[in-house]
mmCIF file of C-alpha atoms in Angstrom:
data_model
loop_
_atom_site.group_PDB
_atom_site.id
_atom_site.type_symbol
_atom_site.label_atom_id
_atom_site.label_comp_id
_atom_site.label_asym_id
_atom_site.label_seq_id
_atom_site.Cartn_x
_atom_site.Cartn_y
_atom_site.Cartn_z
ATOM 1 C CA UNK A 958 0.075 0.052 -0.081
ATOM 2 C CA UNK A 959 1.162 3.745 -0.980
ATOM 3 C CA UNK A 960 2.706 5.239 2.144
ATOM 4 C CA UNK A 961 0.982 8.417 3.185
ATOM 5 C CA UNK A 962 3.886 10.704 3.491
ATOM 6 C CA UNK A 963 7.383 10.773 2.050
ATOM 7 C CA UNK A 964 10.343 13.149 2.319
ATOM 8 C CA UNK A 965 12.276 14.234 -0.623
ATOM 9 C CA UNK A 966 15.929 15.636 -0.050
ATOM 10 C CA UNK A 967 16.696 17.289 -3.353
ATOM 11 C CA UNK A 968 20.236 19.414 -3.368
ATOM 12 C CA UNK A 969 19.762 23.269 -4.812
ATOM 13 C CA UNK A 970 19.968 23.281 -8.489
ATOM 14 C CA UNK A 971 18.959 19.365 -8.857
ATOM 15 C CA UNK A 972 16.444 20.059 -11.086
ATOM 16 C CA UNK A 973 13.621 19.279 -8.356
ATOM 17 C CA UNK A 974 10.904 20.104 -10.717
ATOM 18 C CA UNK A 975 11.266 16.927 -12.649
ATOM 19 C CA UNK A 976 10.844 14.825 -9.328
ATOM 20 C CA UNK A 977 8.227 16.927 -8.271
ATOM 21 C CA UNK A 978 6.105 16.069 -11.345
ATOM 22 C CA UNK A 979 6.649 12.286 -10.510
ATOM 23 C CA UNK A 980 5.702 12.556 -7.120
ATOM 24 C CA UNK A 981 2.600 14.674 -8.050
ATOM 25 C CA UNK A 982 1.782 11.992 -10.778
ATOM 26 C CA UNK A 983 1.695 9.384 -7.586
ATOM 27 C CA UNK A 984 -0.853 11.598 -5.784
ATOM 28 C CA UNK A 985 1.309 13.360 -3.312
ATOM 29 C CA UNK A 986 0.922 17.050 -2.575
ATOM 30 C CA UNK A 987 4.195 18.827 -2.164
ATOM 31 C CA UNK A 988 5.087 20.653 0.741
ATOM 32 C CA UNK A 989 8.331 22.589 1.912
ATOM 33 C CA UNK A 990 10.608 24.082 -0.877
ATOM 34 C CA UNK A 991 8.373 22.768 -3.427
ATOM 35 C CA UNK A 992 4.962 24.177 -2.058
ATOM 36 C CA UNK A 993 4.651 26.723 -4.422
ATOM 37 C CA UNK A 994 5.062 24.675 -7.755
ATOM 38 C CA UNK A 995 2.026 25.100 -9.626
ATOM 39 C CA UNK A 996 2.271 21.614 -11.041
ATOM 40 C CA UNK A 997 2.531 20.006 -7.456
ATOM 41 C CA UNK A 998 -1.084 18.893 -7.195
ATOM 42 C CA UNK A 999 -2.561 22.598 -6.662
ATOM 43 C CA UNK A 1000 -5.718 21.290 -8.673
ATOM 44 C CA UNK A 1001 -6.541 18.535 -6.588
ATOM 45 C CA UNK A 1002 -9.869 18.482 -4.654
ATOM 46 C CA UNK A 1003 -9.530 19.408 -0.943
ATOM 47 C CA UNK A 1004 -10.008 16.745 1.881
ATOM 48 C CA UNK A 1005 -13.226 15.684 2.932
ATOM 49 C CA UNK A 1006 -14.350 15.864 6.803
ATOM 50 C CA UNK A 1007 -13.292 12.549 7.474
ATOM 51 C CA UNK A 1008 -9.873 13.093 6.078
ATOM 52 C CA UNK A 1009 -9.267 16.293 8.293
ATOM 53 C CA UNK A 1010 -10.902 14.915 11.371
ATOM 54 C CA UNK A 1011 -7.413 13.570 12.907
ATOM 55 C CA UNK A 1012 -5.424 16.976 12.338
ATOM 56 C CA UNK A 1013 -8.372 19.182 13.689
ATOM 57 C CA UNK A 1014 -8.480 17.189 16.667
ATOM 58 C CA UNK A 1015 -5.065 17.328 17.294
ATOM 59 C CA UNK A 1016 -5.021 21.182 16.806
ATOM 60 C CA UNK A 1017 -8.186 22.094 18.384
ATOM 61 C CA UNK A 1018 -9.233 19.226 20.609
ATOM 62 C CA UNK A 1019 -12.276 17.149 20.081
ATOM 63 C CA UNK A 1020 -15.141 19.747 21.090
ATOM 64 C CA UNK A 1021 -14.064 22.323 18.876
ATOM 65 C CA UNK A 1022 -13.446 20.001 15.928
ATOM 66 C CA UNK A 1023 -17.019 18.681 16.500
ATOM 67 C CA UNK A 1024 -18.416 22.189 16.242
ATOM 68 C CA UNK A 1025 -16.090 22.935 13.337
ATOM 69 C CA UNK A 1026 -17.648 19.818 11.412
ATOM 70 C CA UNK A 1027 -21.084 20.481 11.973
ATOM 71 C CA UNK A 1028 -22.909 20.863 8.931
ATOM 72 C CA UNK A 1029 -24.574 23.987 9.855
ATOM 73 C CA UNK A 1030 -21.109 25.704 10.890
ATOM 74 C CA UNK A 1031 -19.877 28.259 8.723
ATOM 75 C CA UNK A 1032 -17.610 26.668 6.048
ATOM 76 C CA UNK A 1033 -15.308 29.353 5.495
ATOM 77 C CA UNK A 1034 -14.549 29.365 9.536
ATOM 78 C CA UNK A 1035 -13.793 25.358 8.818
ATOM 79 C CA UNK A 1036 -11.544 25.866 6.130
ATOM 80 C CA UNK A 1037 -9.620 28.753 7.692
ATOM 81 C CA UNK A 1038 -9.162 26.608 10.829
ATOM 82 C CA UNK A 1039 -7.999 23.567 8.422
ATOM 83 C CA UNK A 1040 -5.322 25.796 6.864
ATOM 84 C CA UNK A 1041 -4.237 27.163 10.152
ATOM 85 C CA UNK A 1042 -3.740 23.555 11.435
ATOM 86 C CA UNK A 1043 -1.918 22.548 7.995
ATOM 87 C CA UNK A 1044 0.394 25.700 8.418
ATOM 88 C CA UNK A 1045 1.387 24.776 12.045
ATOM 89 C CA UNK A 1046 2.142 20.996 11.004
ATOM 90 C CA UNK A 1047 3.936 21.955 8.072
ATOM 91 C CA UNK A 1048 6.182 24.111 10.386
ATOM 92 C CA UNK A 1049 6.438 21.577 13.010
ATOM 93 C CA UNK A 1050 7.760 19.218 10.227
ATOM 94 C CA UNK A 1051 10.010 22.174 8.746
ATOM 95 C CA UNK A 1052 11.572 22.259 12.310
ATOM 96 C CA UNK A 1053 11.754 18.388 12.783
ATOM 97 C CA UNK A 1054 14.038 18.190 9.581
ATOM 98 C CA UNK A 1055 16.245 20.622 10.502
ATOM 99 C CA UNK A 1056 15.102 23.467 8.457
ATOM 100 C CA UNK A 1057 15.694 27.116 9.672
ATOM 101 C CA UNK A 1058 12.870 29.040 10.191
ATOM 102 C CA UNK A 1059 11.863 32.789 11.047
ATOM 103 C CA UNK A 1060 10.873 34.133 14.508
ATOM 104 C CA UNK A 1061 7.799 35.734 12.995
ATOM 105 C CA UNK A 1062 5.304 33.672 11.455
ATOM 106 C CA UNK A 1063 1.569 33.585 10.650
ATOM 107 C CA UNK A 1064 1.476 30.237 12.523
ATOM 108 C CA UNK A 1065 -0.839 29.884 15.668
ATOM 109 C CA UNK A 1066 1.769 29.237 18.556
ATOM 110 C CA UNK A 1067 -0.813 27.450 20.408
ATOM 111 C CA UNK A 1068 -1.562 25.029 17.614
ATOM 112 C CA UNK A 1069 2.092 24.673 16.915
ATOM 113 C CA UNK A 1070 2.953 23.956 20.464
ATOM 114 C CA UNK A 1071 -0.014 21.078 20.820
ATOM 115 C CA UNK A 1072 1.487 19.460 17.379
ATOM 116 C CA UNK A 1073 5.078 19.813 18.580
ATOM 117 C CA UNK A 1074 4.558 17.634 21.576
ATOM 118 C CA UNK A 1075 3.021 14.733 19.397
ATOM 119 C CA UNK A 1076 5.513 11.896 18.478
ATOM 120 C CA UNK A 1077 6.387 11.665 14.786
ATOM 121 C CA UNK A 1078 4.490 8.288 14.268
ATOM 122 C CA UNK A 1079 1.131 10.335 15.417
ATOM 123 C CA UNK A 1080 2.260 13.064 13.021
ATOM 124 C CA UNK A 1081 2.519 10.568 10.144
ATOM 125 C CA UNK A 1082 -1.253 10.182 10.248
ATOM 126 C CA UNK A 1083 -2.579 13.696 10.525
ATOM 127 C CA UNK A 1084 -1.900 15.241 7.061
ATOM 128 C CA UNK A 1085 -4.859 14.413 4.807
ATOM 129 C CA UNK A 1086 -4.090 12.418 1.567
ATOM 130 C CA UNK A 1087 -0.669 12.034 0.784
ATOM 131 C CA UNK A 1088 2.178 14.574 1.299
ATOM 132 C CA UNK A 1089 5.875 14.743 0.104
ATOM 133 C CA UNK A 1090 8.049 17.135 2.273
ATOM 134 C CA UNK A 1091 10.578 18.625 0.134
ATOM 135 C CA UNK A 1092 14.020 19.878 1.837
ATOM 136 C CA UNK A 1093 17.148 21.093 0.161
ATOM 137 C CA UNK A 1094 19.296 19.297 2.686
ATOM 138 C CA UNK A 1095 19.065 16.697 5.743
ATOM 139 C CA UNK A 1096 21.827 17.819 8.017
ATOM 140 C CA UNK A 1097 22.174 15.110 11.037
ATOM 141 C CA UNK A 1098 23.411 17.861 13.143
ATOM 142 C CA UNK A 1099 20.262 20.040 13.023
ATOM 143 C CA UNK A 1100 17.640 17.172 12.377
ATOM 144 C CA UNK A 1101 15.290 16.476 15.409
ATOM 145 C CA UNK A 1102 16.898 13.700 17.462
ATOM 146 C CA UNK A 1103 13.798 12.035 18.091
ATOM 147 C CA UNK A 1104 12.630 12.019 14.622
ATOM 148 C CA UNK A 1105 16.173 10.452 13.766
ATOM 149 C CA UNK A 1106 15.553 7.670 16.434
ATOM 150 C CA UNK A 1107 12.087 6.835 15.194
ATOM 151 C CA UNK A 1108 12.966 6.948 11.576
ATOM 152 C CA UNK A 1109 16.087 4.808 12.362
ATOM 153 C CA UNK A 1110 13.695 2.280 14.019
ATOM 154 C CA UNK A 1111 10.920 2.281 11.338
ATOM 155 C CA UNK A 1112 12.391 3.584 8.046
ATOM 156 C CA UNK A 1113 9.383 5.612 8.030
ATOM 157 C CA UNK A 1114 8.494 7.826 6.392
ATOM 158 C CA UNK A 1115 10.623 7.071 3.090
ATOM 159 C CA UNK A 1116 13.312 9.260 2.672
ATOM 160 C CA UNK A 1117 14.434 9.941 -1.385
ATOM 161 C CA UNK A 1118 17.769 11.530 -1.878
ATOM 162 C CA UNK A 1119 17.544 13.353 -5.479
ATOM 163 C CA UNK A 1120 20.995 14.782 -6.811
ATOM 164 C CA UNK A 1121 22.823 15.794 -9.791
ATOM 165 C CA UNK A 1122 26.148 16.144 -11.102
ATOM 166 C CA UNK A 1123 27.698 18.972 -9.241
ATOM 167 C CA UNK A 1124 28.719 20.918 -12.381
ATOM 168 C CA UNK A 1125 24.993 20.957 -13.717
ATOM 169 C CA UNK A 1126 23.944 22.111 -10.086
ATOM 170 C CA UNK A 1127 26.373 24.989 -10.235
ATOM 171 C CA UNK A 1128 25.293 26.213 -13.416
ATOM 172 C CA UNK A 1129 21.553 25.817 -12.709
ATOM 173 C CA UNK A 1130 22.278 27.829 -9.596
ATOM 174 C CA UNK A 1131 24.279 30.513 -11.249
ATOM 175 C CA UNK A 1132 21.446 30.944 -13.917
ATOM 176 C CA UNK A 1133 18.640 31.263 -11.193
ATOM 177 C CA UNK A 1134 20.423 33.628 -9.148
ATOM 178 C CA UNK A 1135 21.327 35.952 -12.124
ATOM 179 C CA UNK A 1136 17.735 36.125 -13.082
ATOM 180 C CA UNK A 1137 15.625 39.350 -12.102
ATOM 181 C CA UNK A 1138 14.882 39.689 -8.176
ATOM 182 C CA UNK A 1139 11.299 38.717 -8.420
ATOM 183 C CA UNK A 1140 12.235 35.386 -9.945
ATOM 184 C CA UNK A 1141 15.219 34.470 -7.613
ATOM 185 C CA UNK A 1142 12.921 33.447 -4.615
ATOM 186 C CA UNK A 1143 12.469 34.137 -0.954
ATOM 187 C CA UNK A 1144 15.444 32.225 0.427
ATOM 188 C CA UNK A 1145 17.503 34.987 1.994
ATOM 189 C CA UNK A 1146 20.952 33.090 1.029
ATOM 190 C CA UNK A 1147 19.547 33.621 -2.683
ATOM 191 C CA UNK A 1148 19.017 37.146 -2.464
ATOM 192 C CA UNK A 1149 22.433 37.765 -0.730
ATOM 193 C CA UNK A 1150 24.303 35.877 -3.438
ATOM 194 C CA UNK A 1151 22.323 37.073 -6.437
ATOM 195 C CA UNK A 1152 24.415 40.482 -5.278
ATOM 196 C CA UNK A 1153 27.531 39.003 -4.757
ATOM 197 C CA UNK A 1154 26.919 36.961 -8.470
ATOM 198 C CA UNK A 1155 26.160 40.469 -9.933
ATOM 199 C CA UNK A 1156 29.544 41.860 -9.224
ATOM 200 C CA UNK A 1157 31.575 39.053 -11.164
ATOM 201 C CA UNK A 1158 31.890 40.215 -14.820
ATOM 202 C CA UNK A 1159 31.847 36.604 -16.711
ATOM 203 C CA UNK A 1160 30.152 33.371 -16.199
ATOM 204 C CA UNK A 1161 34.034 31.784 -15.463
ATOM 205 C CA UNK A 1162 34.226 33.920 -12.552
ATOM 206 C CA UNK A 1163 30.689 33.330 -11.259
ATOM 207 C CA UNK A 1164 31.637 29.387 -11.541
ATOM 208 C CA UNK A 1165 35.035 30.142 -9.749
ATOM 209 C CA UNK A 1166 33.060 31.965 -7.010
ATOM 210 C CA UNK A 1167 30.818 28.963 -6.758
ATOM 211 C CA UNK A 1168 33.700 26.652 -6.569
ATOM 212 C CA UNK A 1169 35.666 28.377 -4.026
ATOM 213 C CA UNK A 1170 32.813 30.084 -1.889
ATOM 214 C CA UNK A 1171 31.739 27.183 0.592
ATOM 215 C CA UNK A 1172 28.599 29.239 1.597
ATOM 216 C CA UNK A 1173 27.708 29.305 -2.013
ATOM 217 C CA UNK A 1174 23.938 27.850 -2.267
ATOM 218 C CA UNK A 1175 24.005 24.146 -2.424
ATOM 219 C CA UNK A 1176 27.591 23.547 -1.763
ATOM 220 C CA UNK A 1177 27.396 22.852 2.031
ATOM 221 C CA UNK A 1178 24.228 20.827 1.538
ATOM 222 C CA UNK A 1179 25.935 18.560 -0.770
ATOM 223 C CA UNK A 1180 28.783 17.835 1.542
ATOM 224 C CA UNK A 1181 26.417 17.287 4.761
ATOM 225 C CA UNK A 1182 24.244 15.100 2.805
ATOM 226 C CA UNK A 1183 26.767 12.251 1.881
ATOM 227 C CA UNK A 1184 25.189 10.078 4.490
ATOM 228 C CA UNK A 1185 22.033 9.936 2.404
ATOM 229 C CA UNK A 1186 24.210 8.177 -0.603
ATOM 230 C CA UNK A 1187 25.435 5.563 1.862
ATOM 231 C CA UNK A 1188 22.455 4.563 4.047
ATOM 232 C CA UNK A 1189 20.859 1.442 3.136
ATOM 233 C CA UNK A 1190 17.244 2.402 3.526
ATOM 234 C CA UNK A 1191 17.317 5.558 1.384
ATOM 235 C CA UNK A 1192 16.169 5.417 -2.177
ATOM 236 C CA UNK A 1193 18.792 7.572 -4.089
ATOM 237 C CA UNK A 1194 17.776 8.823 -7.461
ATOM 238 C CA UNK A 1195 19.679 11.089 -10.063
ATOM 239 C CA UNK A 1196 18.360 13.769 -12.121
ATOM 240 C CA UNK A 1197 20.410 12.144 -14.781
ATOM 241 C CA UNK A 1198 17.958 9.020 -14.485
ATOM 242 C CA UNK A 1199 14.980 11.189 -14.103
ATOM 243 C CA UNK A 1200 16.076 13.324 -17.417
ATOM 244 C CA UNK A 1201 14.559 10.827 -19.882
ATOM 245 C CA UNK A 1202 15.934 10.826 -23.569
ATOM 246 C CA UNK A 1203 14.838 14.420 -24.686
ATOM 247 C CA UNK A 1204 16.862 15.769 -21.805
ATOM 248 C CA UNK A 1205 20.217 13.678 -22.286
ATOM 249 C CA UNK A 1206 19.220 10.753 -20.504
ATOM 250 C CA UNK A 1207 17.988 7.422 -21.258
ATOM 251 C CA UNK A 1208 14.360 5.777 -20.909
ATOM 252 C CA UNK A 1209 15.935 2.680 -19.359
ATOM 253 C CA UNK A 1210 17.917 4.690 -16.767
ATOM 254 C CA UNK A 1211 14.499 6.315 -16.182
ATOM 255 C CA UNK A 1212 12.406 3.494 -15.600
ATOM 256 C CA UNK A 1213 14.842 1.932 -13.426
ATOM 257 C CA UNK A 1214 14.855 5.131 -11.241
ATOM 258 C CA UNK A 1215 10.949 5.058 -11.035
ATOM 259 C CA UNK A 1216 10.873 1.395 -10.020
ATOM 260 C CA UNK A 1217 13.086 2.282 -6.978
ATOM 261 C CA UNK A 1218 10.735 5.183 -6.164
ATOM 262 C CA UNK A 1219 7.680 2.993 -6.481
ATOM 263 C CA UNK A 1220 9.087 0.428 -4.445
ATOM 264 C CA UNK A 1221 10.111 2.784 -1.546
ATOM 265 C CA UNK A 1222 6.804 4.523 -1.504
ATOM 266 C CA UNK A 1223 4.642 1.143 -1.864
ATOM 267 C CA UNK A 1224 3.066 1.628 -5.123
ATOM 268 C CA UNK A 1225 2.560 -0.791 -7.953
ATOM 269 C CA UNK A 1226 6.011 -1.386 -9.866
ATOM 270 C CA UNK A 1227 4.399 -0.002 -13.156
ATOM 271 C CA UNK A 1228 6.117 3.435 -14.529
ATOM 272 C CA UNK A 1229 4.010 3.577 -17.742
ATOM 273 C CA UNK A 1230 1.599 5.984 -16.371
ATOM 274 C CA UNK A 1231 4.132 8.530 -15.249
ATOM 275 C CA UNK A 1232 5.139 10.812 -18.499
ATOM 276 C CA UNK A 1233 8.650 11.397 -19.287
ATOM 277 C CA UNK A 1234 9.869 15.031 -19.558
ATOM 278 C CA UNK A 1235 10.043 16.942 -22.555
ATOM 279 C CA UNK A 1236 12.606 19.464 -23.855
ATOM 280 C CA UNK A 1237 11.048 22.865 -24.192
ATOM 281 C CA UNK A 1238 11.912 26.565 -22.936
ATOM 282 C CA UNK A 1239 11.145 25.666 -19.539
ATOM 283 C CA UNK A 1240 13.296 22.983 -19.103
ATOM 284 C CA UNK A 1241 16.393 24.503 -20.336
ATOM 285 C CA UNK A 1242 18.272 24.204 -17.157
ATOM 286 C CA UNK A 1243 17.415 20.480 -16.748
ATOM 287 C CA UNK A 1244 19.493 19.024 -19.662
ATOM 288 C CA UNK A 1245 22.180 16.494 -18.817
ATOM 289 C CA UNK A 1246 25.746 17.758 -19.077
ATOM 290 C CA UNK A 1247 25.673 21.387 -19.530
ATOM 291 C CA UNK A 1248 28.296 22.189 -16.791
ATOM 292 C CA UNK A 1249 30.507 19.801 -18.313
ATOM 293 C CA UNK A 1250 30.500 22.137 -21.442
ATOM 294 C CA UNK A 1251 30.814 25.408 -19.608
ATOM 295 C CA UNK A 1252 33.491 24.199 -16.811
ATOM 296 C CA UNK A 1253 37.278 25.084 -18.056
ATOM 297 C CA UNK A 1254 40.170 22.884 -17.001
ATOM 298 C CA UNK A 1255 40.707 25.447 -14.413
ATOM 299 C CA UNK A 1256 37.417 24.874 -12.989
ATOM 300 C CA UNK A 1257 37.977 21.144 -13.007
ATOM 301 C CA UNK A 1258 40.883 21.491 -10.979
ATOM 302 C CA UNK A 1259 39.220 23.627 -8.614
ATOM 303 C CA UNK A 1260 36.164 21.270 -8.374
ATOM 304 C CA UNK A 1261 38.840 18.465 -7.466
ATOM 305 C CA UNK A 1262 40.687 20.452 -5.074
ATOM 306 C CA UNK A 1263 37.731 21.782 -2.831
ATOM 307 C CA UNK A 1264 34.893 19.243 -3.710
ATOM 308 C CA UNK A 1265 36.407 15.927 -4.714
ATOM 309 C CA UNK A 1266 34.121 13.952 -2.134
ATOM 310 C CA UNK A 1267 31.115 15.203 -4.611
ATOM 311 C CA UNK A 1268 32.491 13.298 -7.594
ATOM 312 C CA UNK A 1269 31.920 9.788 -7.139
ATOM 313 C CA UNK A 1270 33.823 8.901 -10.257
ATOM 314 C CA UNK A 1271 36.763 10.372 -8.854
ATOM 315 C CA UNK A 1272 38.319 8.152 -5.980
ATOM 316 C CA UNK A 1273 41.029 10.481 -4.670
ATOM 317 C CA UNK A 1274 41.857 14.374 -5.135
ATOM 318 C CA UNK A 1275 45.118 14.923 -7.068
ATOM 319 C CA UNK A 1276 47.475 17.594 -5.860
ATOM 320 C CA UNK A 1277 46.548 20.484 -8.157
ATOM 321 C CA UNK A 1278 48.920 23.451 -8.562
ATOM 322 C CA UNK A 1279 47.316 27.054 -7.645
ATOM 323 C CA UNK A 1280 45.026 28.432 -10.660
ATOM 324 C CA UNK A 1281 45.372 32.076 -11.583
ATOM 325 C CA UNK A 1282 42.151 33.593 -11.694
ATOM 326 C CA UNK A 1283 41.171 37.472 -11.172
ATOM 327 C CA UNK A 1284 38.214 36.042 -8.981
ATOM 328 C CA UNK A 1285 38.884 35.711 -5.113
ATOM 329 C CA UNK A 1286 40.750 32.627 -4.155
ATOM 330 C CA UNK A 1287 40.408 33.185 -0.219
ATOM 331 C CA UNK A 1288 36.513 32.306 -0.022
ATOM 332 C CA UNK A 1289 34.700 34.127 2.678
ATOM 333 C CA UNK A 1290 33.595 32.222 5.654
ATOM 334 C CA UNK A 1291 30.372 30.065 5.622
ATOM 335 C CA UNK A 1292 27.185 31.716 4.579
ATOM 336 C CA UNK A 1293 23.946 32.512 6.550
ATOM 337 C CA UNK A 1294 21.878 29.282 6.261
ATOM 338 C CA UNK A 1295 18.925 29.300 4.285
ATOM 339 C CA UNK A 1296 15.588 30.476 5.894
ATOM 340 C CA UNK A 1297 12.408 29.294 4.938
ATOM 341 C CA UNK A 1298 9.371 31.707 3.734
ATOM 342 C CA UNK A 1299 8.045 31.335 7.263
#
């Protein structure tokens, strides 16, 4: 039987929309970093009264829940209460997964407090329908200890690790952060690095910055998420596998990756109902191998010097001579961690 909840760890620049298309096709509503994706289940009909009872009871108690679900009660008040409870549950999960939050939030602190005290096994059954929590990293230092213990014991909810060749991730991030401010997003680190990238006159200089600044979006996450590649309970899927033939991948690799995902989430092992992505203007940044074409030999040396651990095809990082470059070779200190839109 399909699991009701799953967690997708998709590193920044990994082509997360391709994975979101797949999880949406499997009936999962996207939360977290992909909650605003228009293709991620926004058109799905809302839950019925029976589906929201557990969440409303946990958030408001049985007496108020009975009042809210009374057919004669104001429907708009019920919908507002439901969305407030979902927002609080979202924030509780966001915190347990080690994602930074803002101090100010529209979430009702009383509801959040009640949900925070619930064990993970109970939280998994509260969200109506199926949900996929998207995060850009899962750092063992910041994830909730009780969540990790529960997951270690039960391997639930299933965790999918979605990643991509680091060169392509860097190019994708540079392109995203070079767009107008209203398209960059709400993560503060994106706004900061958009300003920094604007001071680099060439693409070569931007790539050098990304390779030498440990705070550049996605670099720290890549290093801190290496454990996901090795744990036997993690379902690992690459962007190159999901890309399909029109984006530089292959049908066989995509089918194998989808089969692993379906097995991990308890779906029938049939991949034919999930359409492959097509090449169009919206998927320009999703093509496989763009980074290899744009990286110079100097960039490759920097990549192996600073990030050899993120290159599974390179067992050992060779000694590399200093690379002459006009860009700063003394990277700034670690950047400010990403803050969610809360």
